[in-house]
Each structure stands twice: as structure tokens, then as C-alpha cells.
Amino acid sequence: MGENERRAWVQLALTPYIGPESFLQLLQHFGSAQAALAASAEQIRNIVRHKQAASAWADTEKRRLAEQAAEAALAWEMRDGCRLLLLHDSDFPLMLAEGITPPPLLFARGQTEYLSRPAVAVVGSRHATPQALRIAQEFGAALSGQGITVVSGMAAGIDTAAHQGALRHNGGTVAVWGTGIDRVYPAANRRLAHEIAEKGLILSEFPLDTRPLAGNFPRRNRLIAALSHATLVVEAAPASGSLITAALAAEMGREVMAVPGSIDNPHSKGCHQLIKSGAKLVECLDDILQECPALLQNLLSSAYSVMPTKKTPDAKPPQAATAGFQTALPSVHETVAAVAPVMPSENEALLAAMGYDPVHPDTLADQLAWPAEEIYARLLELELEGTVAAAAGGRYQRVA
């Protein structure tokens, strides 16, 4: 692909209302991105079913904005470790093309070779219990230790824990963002984002400077599911967004698995719902590998291309991949607001640390760095309230 065609491809991909299906329709009809960009609004109206696409095509301002977005993307690619991954490129991930209509353009920061490895998505609640965070981190580490890439969305909670676990080993991790790749969201994960850019891969299909709007995240979930041979849900309430990822994976014919939890934990009900619907109940790494033996066979193709081509020559090595993240945080009026958490009372902090599984008071004392006598006193208070109950072995369990 020549430089002019590549520039046109990026601009067409970033044109408003031109999604993956419309992009491929135009490419197949006109034969090239340059020819498509030269078409009239009337020609576009006859080819693309999306009515707003033709309107945007006739709008000089929208065309100008698309051109500016393409220039910004091409300038961003000049940074170390940054890459515009085109559907035309020989190393575009096959998994995306098999699962969905593939996006024509991905922004990539880090090591794109992780896209050619077997992968498992690990997703779950943003408000996970301590036990679930530990489990997610352990699964992330176990999968990565087997050379299996862990894919997730870098949200707070389970996603974050899974990425952290995966970074311990060589399997690596892929973080799929629902924002522009130059905006870290949530802001608390800025350090994690830099570590993933250095040791793993960050992906986004959104133009630079895209803010974390609610409608972006189902699109992100679709990429997470499509990039993965299987999806593991660690902890999820019935209305959790991670169940959307699981449903998308099932529709693509991918394996769906879930970790069971306490029946008293409302955040486990989504996982139990999945298991009742046929998802594989998973307790350890062996359960995943038995369900998906192909993960270790490593016989999968690594690329998909709509046109035979050589690998893009200007891909850059991943060193210094963390340079250039935006430091400005999204504006509260223009984005999904990041609400500061309310500081829990001491009893609420204790309950949060307990989760919904039996736990010994000494374990809680170590975890919270509180005096043991205070832990025992508060547990007695909570037991009298009916919030916790004594269990075998001197342990306590949350029941409300």
C-alpha cells in the first residue's frame, strides 16, 4: 500500500458514520480508499445504507474534521511504540475477522505480537470483593505463565487485577480501551497503563482524544470478546457489563466460563446465571485448559488481510512506548464523570475486606492493619446486628 492510499485509508476509517461494514462496502465498490474519498455524496448514498453517512459526506466541516483526525493519527504513529494497525496489514489479528466485521483501523501501543498468541479474556465487576480481585490476579498470572495472553478492558476491579497478574509472566496482556489511546481511563490506572504499554499492548478503535462516553464501552467489549478464544467472568452482578462481553463471546462461538462465588454475594449472581445457562464452571487453570485445549497448541494463524500485503514497514519497536499519554483528565461536563468515592465507615471497610466467604479475624487484622482486638470487637457488634455470622474454625462470614 502506497503512502497516499494509507493516508486515505486512515481518513476514510475516521470519517463520521463510516463504520466497519460501510468501510468494507466502499472499499469493495471503489477498489481503494482514495477512490472512495473522491466519490460524491450521491454515490455514497447509493452504496451505504446509513443515511447519516451520506449527509456527513456532503458536510464540508465533517470532512475537514476527518482529515484533521487522520493527520493527528499519522503524527501520533511517529512516536516510539505507536502503530496504526490497518485491516490491510498482514499482521492484523485473525481473531477479529473471524468474530465480527473487523474494524478497518486500530490504534496500538506496545507489542503487537501479543495479538498473534492464544488469548483469554478475563472480565468482571468494577466493585469486586477482595477475594475476587485475588482470584482474577491469580488467573491472570497462571494464564500468562502458560504463554496465554490475557485480554481485558483496564476498568477498575477485576480488569485491573487480571492485567496486573498477567504482567508477572511472559504471556503478556492486551488492554482494550473505550477511549482514545491517548486518554487513560480510569485515571487511577495511569501507572498500570504505562506498564502495559511497556510490557504488553494497548488497543483502541476510537480516534485520538475520544472521551469515555458510555456508548463506547459495549464496542470495547465486542473487541475484547472477538480477540479472545474464551471469556472468563470472575465476579459479576446480574446487570454487569461483563455479561455483555460474555454474551458477545457466546454469539461468536467462543467459550464462556465463570468462577462461582458465595450465594450470599450479590456480585456472584451474574456468574451463577452464566453457569446455569451453560457456561463452564471454572475453579483453576486446568479447568480452562481442559475446556480449550487449543490454547496450548499454538497452531493458530496470526494475521488476516483483505488484500495480500507485506507487514507495514514503519511499525516501531515498543521501547519508550509510554511517552505521550495525555496528562489532562476528561472534563466532568463532557465525559462520564469520575465520582470521588465516599469514605466508608470502619464497619463498612471491615465488611468490604471480608467479602462473602468465611474469613478468620486474624486475616482481617493483617489485611486492614488494625489491632486484632478491634477486629474482634467489631465482628461481635456486626454479629449482634445480624450482618455477619460465626463459622467453623473461629471464622466469620458476611450474611447481609
mmCIF file of C-alpha atoms in Angstrom:
data_model
loop_
_atom_site.group_PDB
_atom_site.id
_atom_site.type_symbol
_atom_site.label_atom_id
_atom_site.label_comp_id
_atom_site.label_asym_id
_atom_site.label_seq_id
_atom_site.Cartn_x
_atom_site.Cartn_y
_atom_site.Cartn_z
ATOM 1 C CA MET A 1 0.000 0.000 0.000
ATOM 2 C CA GLY A 2 1.408 3.365 -1.007
ATOM 3 C CA GLU A 3 1.677 6.329 1.331
ATOM 4 C CA ASN A 4 -1.236 8.220 -0.264
ATOM 5 C CA GLU A 5 -3.534 5.192 -0.123
ATOM 6 C CA ARG A 6 -2.588 4.563 3.501
ATOM 7 C CA ARG A 7 -3.365 8.168 4.401
ATOM 8 C CA ALA A 8 -6.703 7.907 2.592
ATOM 9 C CA TRP A 9 -7.467 4.623 4.377
ATOM 10 C CA VAL A 10 -6.940 6.261 7.779
ATOM 11 C CA GLN A 11 -9.104 9.259 6.821
ATOM 12 C CA LEU A 12 -11.903 7.070 5.498
ATOM 13 C CA ALA A 13 -11.808 4.947 8.669
ATOM 14 C CA LEU A 14 -12.112 8.089 10.812
ATOM 15 C CA THR A 15 -14.938 9.660 8.780
ATOM 16 C CA PRO A 16 -18.152 10.103 10.846
ATOM 17 C CA TYR A 17 -20.781 7.372 10.380
ATOM 18 C CA ILE A 18 -18.438 5.167 8.357
ATOM 19 C CA GLY A 19 -18.311 2.015 10.475
ATOM 20 C CA PRO A 20 -16.598 -1.303 9.640
ATOM 21 C CA GLU A 21 -19.378 -2.571 7.373
ATOM 22 C CA SER A 22 -19.725 0.730 5.489
ATOM 23 C CA PHE A 23 -15.955 0.937 5.126
ATOM 24 C CA LEU A 24 -15.754 -2.511 3.521
ATOM 25 C CA GLN A 25 -18.723 -1.741 1.249
ATOM 26 C CA LEU A 26 -16.982 1.384 -0.026
ATOM 27 C CA LEU A 27 -13.646 -0.368 -0.419
ATOM 28 C CA GLN A 28 -15.186 -3.231 -2.355
ATOM 29 C CA HIS A 29 -17.205 -0.875 -4.583
ATOM 30 C CA PHE A 30 -14.493 1.678 -5.412
ATOM 31 C CA GLY A 31 -11.429 -0.551 -5.131
ATOM 32 C CA SER A 32 -9.402 1.829 -2.964
ATOM 33 C CA ALA A 33 -9.769 4.306 -0.131
ATOM 34 C CA GLN A 34 -8.589 7.157 -2.354
ATOM 35 C CA ALA A 35 -11.317 6.450 -4.892
ATOM 36 C CA ALA A 36 -13.914 6.217 -2.141
ATOM 37 C CA LEU A 37 -12.919 9.596 -0.691
ATOM 38 C CA ALA A 38 -13.279 11.142 -4.159
ATOM 39 C CA ALA A 39 -16.868 9.890 -4.517
ATOM 40 C CA SER A 40 -19.859 12.224 -4.344
ATOM 41 C CA ALA A 41 -22.451 12.192 -1.571
ATOM 42 C CA GLU A 42 -24.964 10.833 -4.083
ATOM 43 C CA GLN A 43 -22.702 7.885 -4.880
ATOM 44 C CA ILE A 44 -22.216 7.207 -1.162
ATOM 45 C CA ARG A 45 -25.990 7.328 -0.633
ATOM 46 C CA ASN A 46 -26.430 4.570 -3.213
ATOM 47 C CA ILE A 47 -23.845 2.306 -1.596
ATOM 48 C CA VAL A 48 -24.022 2.829 2.183
ATOM 49 C CA ARG A 49 -27.282 2.111 3.975
ATOM 50 C CA HIS A 50 -26.510 4.520 6.822
ATOM 51 C CA LYS A 51 -28.402 7.694 5.854
ATOM 52 C CA GLN A 52 -26.242 9.920 8.057
ATOM 53 C CA ALA A 53 -23.112 8.760 6.220
ATOM 54 C CA ALA A 54 -24.217 10.488 3.011
ATOM 55 C CA SER A 55 -25.160 13.617 4.963
ATOM 56 C CA ALA A 56 -21.754 13.675 6.647
ATOM 57 C CA TRP A 57 -20.098 13.141 3.284
ATOM 58 C CA ALA A 58 -21.755 16.276 1.939
ATOM 59 C CA ASP A 59 -20.823 18.250 5.063
ATOM 60 C CA THR A 60 -17.582 20.112 4.371
ATOM 61 C CA GLU A 61 -16.902 20.660 8.083
ATOM 62 C CA LYS A 62 -17.230 16.942 8.928
ATOM 63 C CA ARG A 63 -14.931 16.041 6.040
ATOM 64 C CA ARG A 64 -12.412 18.578 7.305
ATOM 65 C CA LEU A 65 -12.582 17.132 10.821
ATOM 66 C CA ALA A 66 -11.988 13.626 9.446
ATOM 67 C CA GLU A 67 -8.952 14.891 7.567
ATOM 68 C CA GLN A 68 -7.616 16.534 10.728
ATOM 69 C CA ALA A 69 -8.222 13.334 12.726
ATOM 70 C CA ALA A 70 -6.239 11.376 10.135
ATOM 71 C CA GLU A 71 -3.360 13.865 10.269
ATOM 72 C CA ALA A 72 -3.313 13.616 14.076
ATOM 73 C CA ALA A 73 -3.342 9.805 13.919
ATOM 74 C CA LEU A 74 -0.462 9.690 11.435
ATOM 75 C CA ALA A 75 1.535 12.133 13.569
ATOM 76 C CA TRP A 76 0.824 10.026 16.677
ATOM 77 C CA GLU A 77 2.162 6.953 14.866
ATOM 78 C CA MET A 78 5.556 8.617 14.557
ATOM 79 C CA ARG A 79 6.092 8.207 18.309
ATOM 80 C CA ASP A 80 8.094 5.240 19.564
ATOM 81 C CA GLY A 81 5.989 2.157 20.205
ATOM 82 C CA CYS A 82 2.904 3.569 18.446
ATOM 83 C CA ARG A 83 1.251 1.907 15.476
ATOM 84 C CA LEU A 84 -1.791 2.350 13.284
ATOM 85 C CA LEU A 85 -2.799 -1.237 12.572
ATOM 86 C CA LEU A 86 -4.796 -1.419 9.340
ATOM 87 C CA LEU A 87 -7.084 -4.231 8.262
ATOM 88 C CA HIS A 88 -4.891 -4.371 5.148
ATOM 89 C CA ASP A 89 -1.765 -5.195 7.208
ATOM 90 C CA SER A 90 -0.516 -8.771 7.196
ATOM 91 C CA ASP A 91 -0.360 -8.927 10.999
ATOM 92 C CA PHE A 92 -3.902 -7.694 11.604
ATOM 93 C CA PRO A 93 -5.371 -10.212 14.103
ATOM 94 C CA LEU A 94 -7.276 -13.069 12.508
ATOM 95 C CA MET A 95 -9.463 -13.452 15.594
ATOM 96 C CA LEU A 96 -11.190 -10.120 14.905
ATOM 97 C CA ALA A 97 -12.026 -11.060 11.345
ATOM 98 C CA GLU A 98 -13.477 -14.400 12.442
ATOM 99 C CA GLY A 99 -15.619 -12.997 15.234
ATOM 100 C CA ILE A 100 -17.002 -9.691 13.929
ATOM 101 C CA THR A 101 -16.883 -7.338 10.986
ATOM 102 C CA PRO A 102 -13.342 -6.173 11.728
ATOM 103 C CA PRO A 103 -12.583 -2.508 12.349
ATOM 104 C CA PRO A 104 -10.563 -1.061 9.450
ATOM 105 C CA LEU A 105 -8.184 0.725 11.827
ATOM 106 C CA LEU A 106 -6.809 0.071 15.313
ATOM 107 C CA PHE A 107 -4.582 2.330 17.376
ATOM 108 C CA ALA A 108 -1.911 0.135 19.007
ATOM 109 C CA ARG A 109 0.700 0.993 21.608
ATOM 110 C CA GLY A 110 3.183 -1.635 22.687
ATOM 111 C CA GLN A 111 3.934 -5.092 21.342
ATOM 112 C CA THR A 112 1.523 -6.152 18.609
ATOM 113 C CA GLU A 113 2.899 -9.706 18.586
ATOM 114 C CA TYR A 114 0.581 -10.438 21.532
ATOM 115 C CA LEU A 115 -2.269 -10.311 19.020
ATOM 116 C CA SER A 116 -0.970 -13.500 17.393
ATOM 117 C CA ARG A 117 -0.934 -15.538 20.603
ATOM 118 C CA PRO A 118 -3.767 -17.627 22.075
ATOM 119 C CA ALA A 119 -5.788 -15.358 24.368
ATOM 120 C CA VAL A 120 -8.376 -15.494 27.148
ATOM 121 C CA ALA A 121 -10.493 -12.517 28.208
ATOM 122 C CA VAL A 122 -10.766 -12.055 31.974
ATOM 123 C CA VAL A 123 -13.563 -9.659 32.956
ATOM 124 C CA GLY A 124 -15.851 -8.893 35.869
ATOM 125 C CA SER A 125 -17.129 -6.386 38.366
ATOM 126 C CA ARG A 126 -15.686 -2.908 38.824
ATOM 127 C CA HIS A 127 -16.646 -3.166 42.505
ATOM 128 C CA ALA A 128 -15.091 -6.557 43.179
ATOM 129 C CA THR A 129 -14.610 -8.157 46.575
ATOM 130 C CA PRO A 130 -11.051 -8.691 47.840
ATOM 131 C CA GLN A 131 -11.365 -12.438 47.181
ATOM 132 C CA ALA A 132 -12.434 -11.853 43.579
ATOM 133 C CA LEU A 133 -9.547 -9.431 42.993
ATOM 134 C CA ARG A 134 -7.125 -12.046 44.283
ATOM 135 C CA ILE A 135 -8.698 -14.749 42.092
ATOM 136 C CA ALA A 136 -8.570 -12.532 38.987
ATOM 137 C CA GLN A 137 -4.935 -11.694 39.599
ATOM 138 C CA GLU A 138 -4.079 -15.374 40.127
ATOM 139 C CA PHE A 139 -5.858 -16.405 36.923
ATOM 140 C CA GLY A 140 -4.093 -13.612 35.030
ATOM 141 C CA ALA A 141 -0.719 -14.808 36.288
ATOM 142 C CA ALA A 142 -1.490 -18.505 35.645
ATOM 143 C CA LEU A 143 -2.644 -17.894 32.059
ATOM 144 C CA SER A 144 0.300 -15.627 31.269
ATOM 145 C CA GLY A 145 2.662 -18.179 32.787
ATOM 146 C CA GLN A 146 1.460 -20.668 30.150
ATOM 147 C CA GLY A 147 2.139 -18.170 27.349
ATOM 148 C CA ILE A 148 -1.559 -17.287 27.010
ATOM 149 C CA THR A 149 -2.321 -13.594 26.570
ATOM 150 C CA VAL A 150 -4.835 -12.062 28.974
ATOM 151 C CA VAL A 151 -7.266 -9.620 27.336
ATOM 152 C CA SER A 152 -9.347 -7.175 29.348
ATOM 153 C CA GLY A 153 -10.633 -3.598 29.385
ATOM 154 C CA MET A 154 -8.476 -1.971 32.095
ATOM 155 C CA ALA A 155 -11.571 -0.972 34.066
ATOM 156 C CA ALA A 156 -11.335 -0.755 37.837
ATOM 157 C CA GLY A 157 -11.774 -4.011 39.743
ATOM 158 C CA ILE A 158 -11.442 -7.371 38.001
ATOM 159 C CA ASP A 159 -9.960 -5.992 34.754
ATOM 160 C CA THR A 160 -7.183 -4.222 36.625
ATOM 161 C CA ALA A 161 -6.373 -7.284 38.746
ATOM 162 C CA ALA A 162 -6.243 -9.555 35.678
ATOM 163 C CA HIS A 163 -3.839 -7.212 33.868
ATOM 164 C CA GLN A 164 -1.626 -6.957 36.959
ATOM 165 C CA GLY A 165 -1.428 -10.726 37.288
ATOM 166 C CA ALA A 166 -0.660 -11.215 33.585
ATOM 167 C CA LEU A 167 2.232 -8.756 33.707
ATOM 168 C CA ARG A 168 4.093 -11.103 36.048
ATOM 169 C CA HIS A 169 4.847 -13.548 33.233
ATOM 170 C CA ASN A 170 5.651 -13.765 29.526
ATOM 171 C CA GLY A 171 2.149 -14.368 28.166
ATOM 172 C CA GLY A 172 1.513 -10.672 28.425
ATOM 173 C CA THR A 173 -1.710 -8.747 28.381
ATOM 174 C CA VAL A 174 -3.794 -6.692 25.952
ATOM 175 C CA ALA A 175 -5.841 -3.785 27.297
ATOM 176 C CA VAL A 176 -8.698 -2.698 25.018
ATOM 177 C CA TRP A 177 -9.814 0.848 25.744
ATOM 178 C CA GLY A 178 -13.157 2.574 25.324
ATOM 179 C CA THR A 179 -11.421 5.943 24.865
ATOM 180 C CA GLY A 180 -8.823 7.387 22.551
ATOM 181 C CA ILE A 181 -5.497 5.687 23.115
ATOM 182 C CA ASP A 182 -4.039 8.973 24.359
ATOM 183 C CA ARG A 183 -6.506 9.178 27.283
ATOM 184 C CA VAL A 184 -6.068 6.942 30.330
ATOM 185 C CA TYR A 185 -9.368 5.922 31.907
ATOM 186 C CA PRO A 186 -9.842 5.491 34.785
ATOM 187 C CA ALA A 187 -7.150 7.992 35.721
ATOM 188 C CA ALA A 188 -6.193 5.859 38.748
ATOM 189 C CA ASN A 189 -4.798 3.290 36.291
ATOM 190 C CA ARG A 190 -2.239 5.637 34.765
ATOM 191 C CA ARG A 191 0.717 3.685 36.179
ATOM 192 C CA LEU A 192 -0.799 0.391 35.001
ATOM 193 C CA ALA A 193 -1.314 1.887 31.522
ATOM 194 C CA HIS A 194 2.363 2.788 31.289
ATOM 195 C CA GLU A 195 3.372 -0.707 32.400
ATOM 196 C CA ILE A 196 1.096 -2.348 29.833
ATOM 197 C CA ALA A 197 2.465 -0.079 27.096
ATOM 198 C CA GLU A 198 5.993 -1.210 28.013
ATOM 199 C CA LYS A 199 5.342 -4.935 28.535
ATOM 200 C CA GLY A 200 2.065 -5.667 26.759
ATOM 201 C CA LEU A 201 -0.265 -3.919 24.323
ATOM 202 C CA ILE A 202 -2.943 -1.234 24.445
ATOM 203 C CA LEU A 203 -5.583 -1.168 21.693
ATOM 204 C CA SER A 204 -8.351 1.254 20.770
ATOM 205 C CA GLU A 205 -10.558 1.658 17.720
ATOM 206 C CA PHE A 206 -11.522 5.207 18.728
ATOM 207 C CA PRO A 207 -9.948 8.392 17.334
ATOM 208 C CA LEU A 208 -7.420 10.240 19.451
ATOM 209 C CA ASP A 209 -8.854 12.375 22.253
ATOM 210 C CA THR A 210 -12.107 10.346 22.386
ATOM 211 C CA ARG A 211 -13.534 10.699 25.879
ATOM 212 C CA PRO A 212 -15.031 7.870 27.972
ATOM 213 C CA LEU A 213 -18.634 8.095 26.799
ATOM 214 C CA ALA A 214 -20.995 5.352 27.938
ATOM 215 C CA GLY A 215 -21.744 4.142 24.405
ATOM 216 C CA ASN A 216 -18.065 3.387 23.766
ATOM 217 C CA PHE A 217 -17.804 0.528 26.224
ATOM 218 C CA PRO A 218 -20.109 -2.020 24.535
ATOM 219 C CA ARG A 219 -17.974 -1.500 21.411
ATOM 220 C CA ARG A 220 -14.874 -2.094 23.507
ATOM 221 C CA ASN A 221 -16.454 -5.265 24.949
ATOM 222 C CA ARG A 222 -17.073 -6.524 21.421
ATOM 223 C CA LEU A 223 -13.355 -6.258 20.640
ATOM 224 C CA ILE A 224 -12.397 -7.965 23.908
ATOM 225 C CA ALA A 225 -14.639 -10.923 23.119
ATOM 226 C CA ALA A 226 -13.508 -11.132 19.487
ATOM 227 C CA LEU A 227 -9.801 -11.080 20.334
ATOM 228 C CA SER A 228 -10.157 -13.994 22.763
ATOM 229 C CA HIS A 229 -10.574 -17.732 22.336
ATOM 230 C CA ALA A 230 -12.513 -17.817 25.601
ATOM 231 C CA THR A 231 -14.022 -15.365 28.085
ATOM 232 C CA LEU A 232 -13.739 -15.909 31.847
ATOM 233 C CA VAL A 233 -16.049 -13.924 34.140
ATOM 234 C CA VAL A 234 -14.635 -13.822 37.659
ATOM 235 C CA GLU A 235 -17.323 -11.894 39.549
ATOM 236 C CA ALA A 236 -20.340 -10.052 38.170
ATOM 237 C CA ALA A 237 -23.720 -8.781 39.311
ATOM 238 C CA PRO A 238 -26.717 -9.590 37.075
ATOM 239 C CA ALA A 239 -26.528 -6.172 35.374
ATOM 240 C CA SER A 240 -22.729 -6.157 34.968
ATOM 241 C CA GLY A 241 -21.247 -5.044 31.659
ATOM 242 C CA SER A 242 -19.030 -8.132 31.754
ATOM 243 C CA LEU A 243 -22.134 -10.208 30.999
ATOM 244 C CA ILE A 244 -22.384 -8.268 27.723
ATOM 245 C CA THR A 245 -18.852 -9.412 26.895
ATOM 246 C CA ALA A 246 -19.808 -12.999 27.757
ATOM 247 C CA ALA A 247 -22.948 -12.832 25.598
ATOM 248 C CA LEU A 248 -20.958 -11.442 22.666
ATOM 249 C CA ALA A 249 -18.385 -14.217 23.063
ATOM 250 C CA ALA A 250 -21.132 -16.847 23.033
ATOM 251 C CA GLU A 251 -22.636 -15.333 19.871
ATOM 252 C CA MET A 252 -19.215 -15.613 18.220
ATOM 253 C CA GLY A 253 -18.987 -19.283 19.130
ATOM 254 C CA ARG A 254 -16.258 -18.731 21.711
ATOM 255 C CA GLU A 255 -16.099 -20.497 25.061
ATOM 256 C CA VAL A 256 -17.671 -18.750 28.057
ATOM 257 C CA MET A 257 -16.555 -19.631 31.580
ATOM 258 C CA ALA A 258 -17.353 -18.308 35.049
ATOM 259 C CA VAL A 259 -15.964 -18.527 38.559
ATOM 260 C CA PRO A 260 -18.626 -19.385 41.150
ATOM 261 C CA GLY A 261 -18.928 -17.441 44.379
ATOM 262 C CA SER A 262 -20.883 -17.339 47.602
ATOM 263 C CA ILE A 263 -24.669 -17.468 47.227
ATOM 264 C CA ASP A 264 -24.768 -14.584 49.724
ATOM 265 C CA ASN A 265 -22.676 -12.363 47.474
ATOM 266 C CA PRO A 266 -24.851 -10.289 45.088
ATOM 267 C CA HIS A 267 -21.782 -9.780 42.883
ATOM 268 C CA SER A 268 -21.686 -13.535 42.195
ATOM 269 C CA LYS A 269 -25.213 -13.797 40.853
ATOM 270 C CA GLY A 270 -24.173 -12.883 37.309
ATOM 271 C CA CYS A 271 -21.609 -15.692 37.273
ATOM 272 C CA HIS A 272 -24.160 -18.155 38.648
ATOM 273 C CA GLN A 273 -26.588 -17.046 35.952
ATOM 274 C CA LEU A 274 -23.952 -17.792 33.296
ATOM 275 C CA ILE A 275 -23.214 -21.216 34.755
ATOM 276 C CA LYS A 276 -26.925 -22.071 34.814
ATOM 277 C CA SER A 277 -27.069 -21.055 31.148
ATOM 278 C CA GLY A 278 -24.276 -23.435 30.191
ATOM 279 C CA ALA A 279 -21.032 -21.579 30.915
ATOM 280 C CA LYS A 280 -18.160 -23.747 32.147
ATOM 281 C CA LEU A 281 -17.679 -23.595 35.926
ATOM 282 C CA VAL A 282 -14.020 -22.775 36.492
ATOM 283 C CA GLU A 283 -12.023 -23.179 39.691
ATOM 284 C CA CYS A 284 -8.453 -23.410 38.384
ATOM 285 C CA LEU A 285 -6.276 -23.067 35.285
ATOM 286 C CA ASP A 286 -6.679 -26.764 34.413
ATOM 287 C CA ASP A 287 -10.432 -26.234 34.019
ATOM 288 C CA ILE A 288 -9.750 -23.604 31.335
ATOM 289 C CA LEU A 289 -7.174 -25.709 29.504
ATOM 290 C CA GLN A 290 -9.445 -28.780 29.507
ATOM 291 C CA GLU A 291 -12.255 -26.720 28.015
ATOM 292 C CA CYS A 292 -9.959 -25.008 25.480
ATOM 293 C CA PRO A 293 -7.063 -27.368 24.623
ATOM 294 C CA ALA A 294 -6.263 -25.310 21.503
ATOM 295 C CA LEU A 295 -4.878 -22.591 23.766
ATOM 296 C CA LEU A 296 -1.689 -24.620 24.199
ATOM 297 C CA GLN A 297 -1.448 -25.904 20.644
ATOM 298 C CA ASN A 298 -0.367 -22.538 19.272
ATOM 299 C CA LEU A 299 -1.359 -23.578 15.751
ATOM 300 C CA LEU A 300 -3.459 -20.521 15.046
ATOM 301 C CA SER A 301 -2.933 -18.146 12.163
ATOM 302 C CA SER A 302 -1.662 -14.746 13.208
ATOM 303 C CA ALA A 303 -2.996 -12.431 10.540
ATOM 304 C CA TYR A 304 -5.966 -11.504 8.419
ATOM 305 C CA SER A 305 -5.876 -9.266 5.379
ATOM 306 C CA VAL A 306 -8.436 -8.174 2.840
ATOM 307 C CA MET A 307 -5.542 -7.713 0.395
ATOM 308 C CA PRO A 308 -2.246 -9.651 0.369
ATOM 309 C CA THR A 309 0.447 -7.308 1.564
ATOM 310 C CA LYS A 310 3.710 -7.120 3.411
ATOM 311 C CA LYS A 311 3.887 -6.032 7.015
ATOM 312 C CA THR A 312 3.719 -2.264 7.377
ATOM 313 C CA PRO A 313 7.357 -1.072 7.261
ATOM 314 C CA ASP A 314 7.009 1.838 9.641
ATOM 315 C CA ALA A 315 5.894 -0.177 12.679
ATOM 316 C CA LYS A 316 8.117 0.814 15.560
ATOM 317 C CA PRO A 317 9.703 -1.128 18.401
ATOM 318 C CA PRO A 318 7.928 -0.990 21.747
ATOM 319 C CA GLN A 319 10.663 0.702 23.782
ATOM 320 C CA ALA A 320 9.635 4.078 25.188
ATOM 321 C CA ALA A 321 6.043 3.214 24.384
ATOM 322 C CA THR A 322 4.768 5.110 27.374
ATOM 323 C CA ALA A 323 5.732 8.560 26.131
ATOM 324 C CA GLY A 324 2.946 10.930 25.207
ATOM 325 C CA PHE A 325 -0.060 9.877 27.285
ATOM 326 C CA GLN A 326 -2.296 12.882 27.821
ATOM 327 C CA THR A 327 -1.959 14.295 31.290
ATOM 328 C CA ALA A 328 -5.211 16.249 31.130
ATOM 329 C CA LEU A 329 -8.099 14.364 32.689
ATOM 330 C CA PRO A 330 -11.504 14.297 30.972
ATOM 331 C CA SER A 331 -13.779 17.214 31.807
ATOM 332 C CA VAL A 332 -16.657 16.422 34.130
ATOM 333 C CA HIS A 333 -19.288 18.086 31.892
ATOM 334 C CA GLU A 334 -18.071 16.478 28.689
ATOM 335 C CA THR A 335 -17.497 12.912 29.858
ATOM 336 C CA VAL A 336 -18.705 10.217 32.148
ATOM 337 C CA ALA A 337 -17.872 11.847 35.479
ATOM 338 C CA ALA A 338 -15.399 10.125 37.750
ATOM 339 C CA VAL A 339 -17.150 10.481 41.103
ATOM 340 C CA ALA A 340 -14.893 10.524 44.138
ATOM 341 C CA PRO A 341 -15.657 7.530 46.345
ATOM 342 C CA VAL A 342 -17.358 8.165 49.653
ATOM 343 C CA MET A 343 -15.072 7.144 52.508
ATOM 344 C CA PRO A 344 -16.681 4.084 54.110
ATOM 345 C CA SER A 345 -17.200 3.838 57.842
ATOM 346 C CA GLU A 346 -14.882 1.466 59.698
ATOM 347 C CA ASN A 347 -17.567 -1.227 59.778
ATOM 348 C CA GLU A 348 -18.119 -0.828 56.035
ATOM 349 C CA ALA A 349 -14.385 -1.119 55.453
ATOM 350 C CA LEU A 350 -14.344 -4.300 57.522
ATOM 351 C CA LEU A 351 -17.274 -5.762 55.567
ATOM 352 C CA ALA A 352 -15.635 -4.878 52.272
ATOM 353 C CA ALA A 353 -12.462 -6.674 53.357
ATOM 354 C CA MET A 354 -14.470 -9.735 54.425
ATOM 355 C CA GLY A 355 -16.204 -10.253 51.115
ATOM 356 C CA TYR A 356 -18.752 -13.076 51.317
ATOM 357 C CA ASP A 357 -16.554 -16.063 52.102
ATOM 358 C CA PRO A 358 -15.616 -17.260 55.613
ATOM 359 C CA VAL A 359 -12.526 -15.452 56.913
ATOM 360 C CA HIS A 360 -10.572 -15.531 60.175
ATOM 361 C CA PRO A 361 -10.342 -12.331 62.247
ATOM 362 C CA ASP A 362 -6.542 -12.555 62.281
ATOM 363 C CA THR A 363 -6.533 -12.499 58.482
ATOM 364 C CA LEU A 364 -8.641 -9.344 58.555
ATOM 365 C CA ALA A 365 -6.327 -7.754 61.117
ATOM 366 C CA ASP A 366 -3.348 -8.358 58.826
ATOM 367 C CA GLN A 367 -5.243 -7.148 55.762
ATOM 368 C CA LEU A 368 -6.516 -3.934 57.325
ATOM 369 C CA ALA A 369 -3.533 -3.319 59.640
ATOM 370 C CA TRP A 370 -5.934 -2.915 62.569
ATOM 371 C CA PRO A 371 -5.394 -4.208 66.110
ATOM 372 C CA ALA A 372 -6.825 -7.726 66.483
ATOM 373 C CA GLU A 373 -8.913 -6.710 69.483
ATOM 374 C CA GLU A 374 -10.663 -4.040 67.411
ATOM 375 C CA ILE A 375 -11.446 -6.582 64.686
ATOM 376 C CA TYR A 376 -12.961 -8.992 67.219
ATOM 377 C CA ALA A 377 -14.996 -6.226 68.869
ATOM 378 C CA ARG A 378 -16.429 -5.031 65.565
ATOM 379 C CA LEU A 379 -17.202 -8.561 64.426
ATOM 380 C CA LEU A 380 -19.133 -9.135 67.653
ATOM 381 C CA GLU A 381 -21.053 -5.911 67.024
ATOM 382 C CA LEU A 382 -21.834 -6.943 63.450
ATOM 383 C CA GLU A 383 -22.857 -10.424 64.612
ATOM 384 C CA LEU A 384 -25.345 -8.943 67.058
ATOM 385 C CA GLU A 385 -26.737 -6.818 64.203
ATOM 386 C CA GLY A 386 -27.169 -9.942 62.091
ATOM 387 C CA THR A 387 -24.712 -8.719 59.434
ATOM 388 C CA VAL A 388 -22.131 -11.472 59.989
ATOM 389 C CA ALA A 389 -22.304 -14.953 61.476
ATOM 390 C CA ALA A 390 -19.763 -17.151 63.217
ATOM 391 C CA ALA A 391 -18.480 -20.031 61.094
ATOM 392 C CA ALA A 392 -16.362 -23.120 61.733
ATOM 393 C CA GLY A 393 -12.731 -22.710 62.766
ATOM 394 C CA GLY A 394 -13.243 -19.380 64.501
ATOM 395 C CA ARG A 395 -14.032 -17.688 61.193
ATOM 396 C CA TYR A 396 -16.807 -15.232 60.362
ATOM 397 C CA GLN A 397 -18.910 -14.849 57.234
ATOM 398 C CA ARG A 398 -20.953 -11.957 55.945
ATOM 399 C CA VAL A 399 -24.641 -12.845 55.649
ATOM 400 C CA ALA A 400 -26.246 -9.474 54.843
#
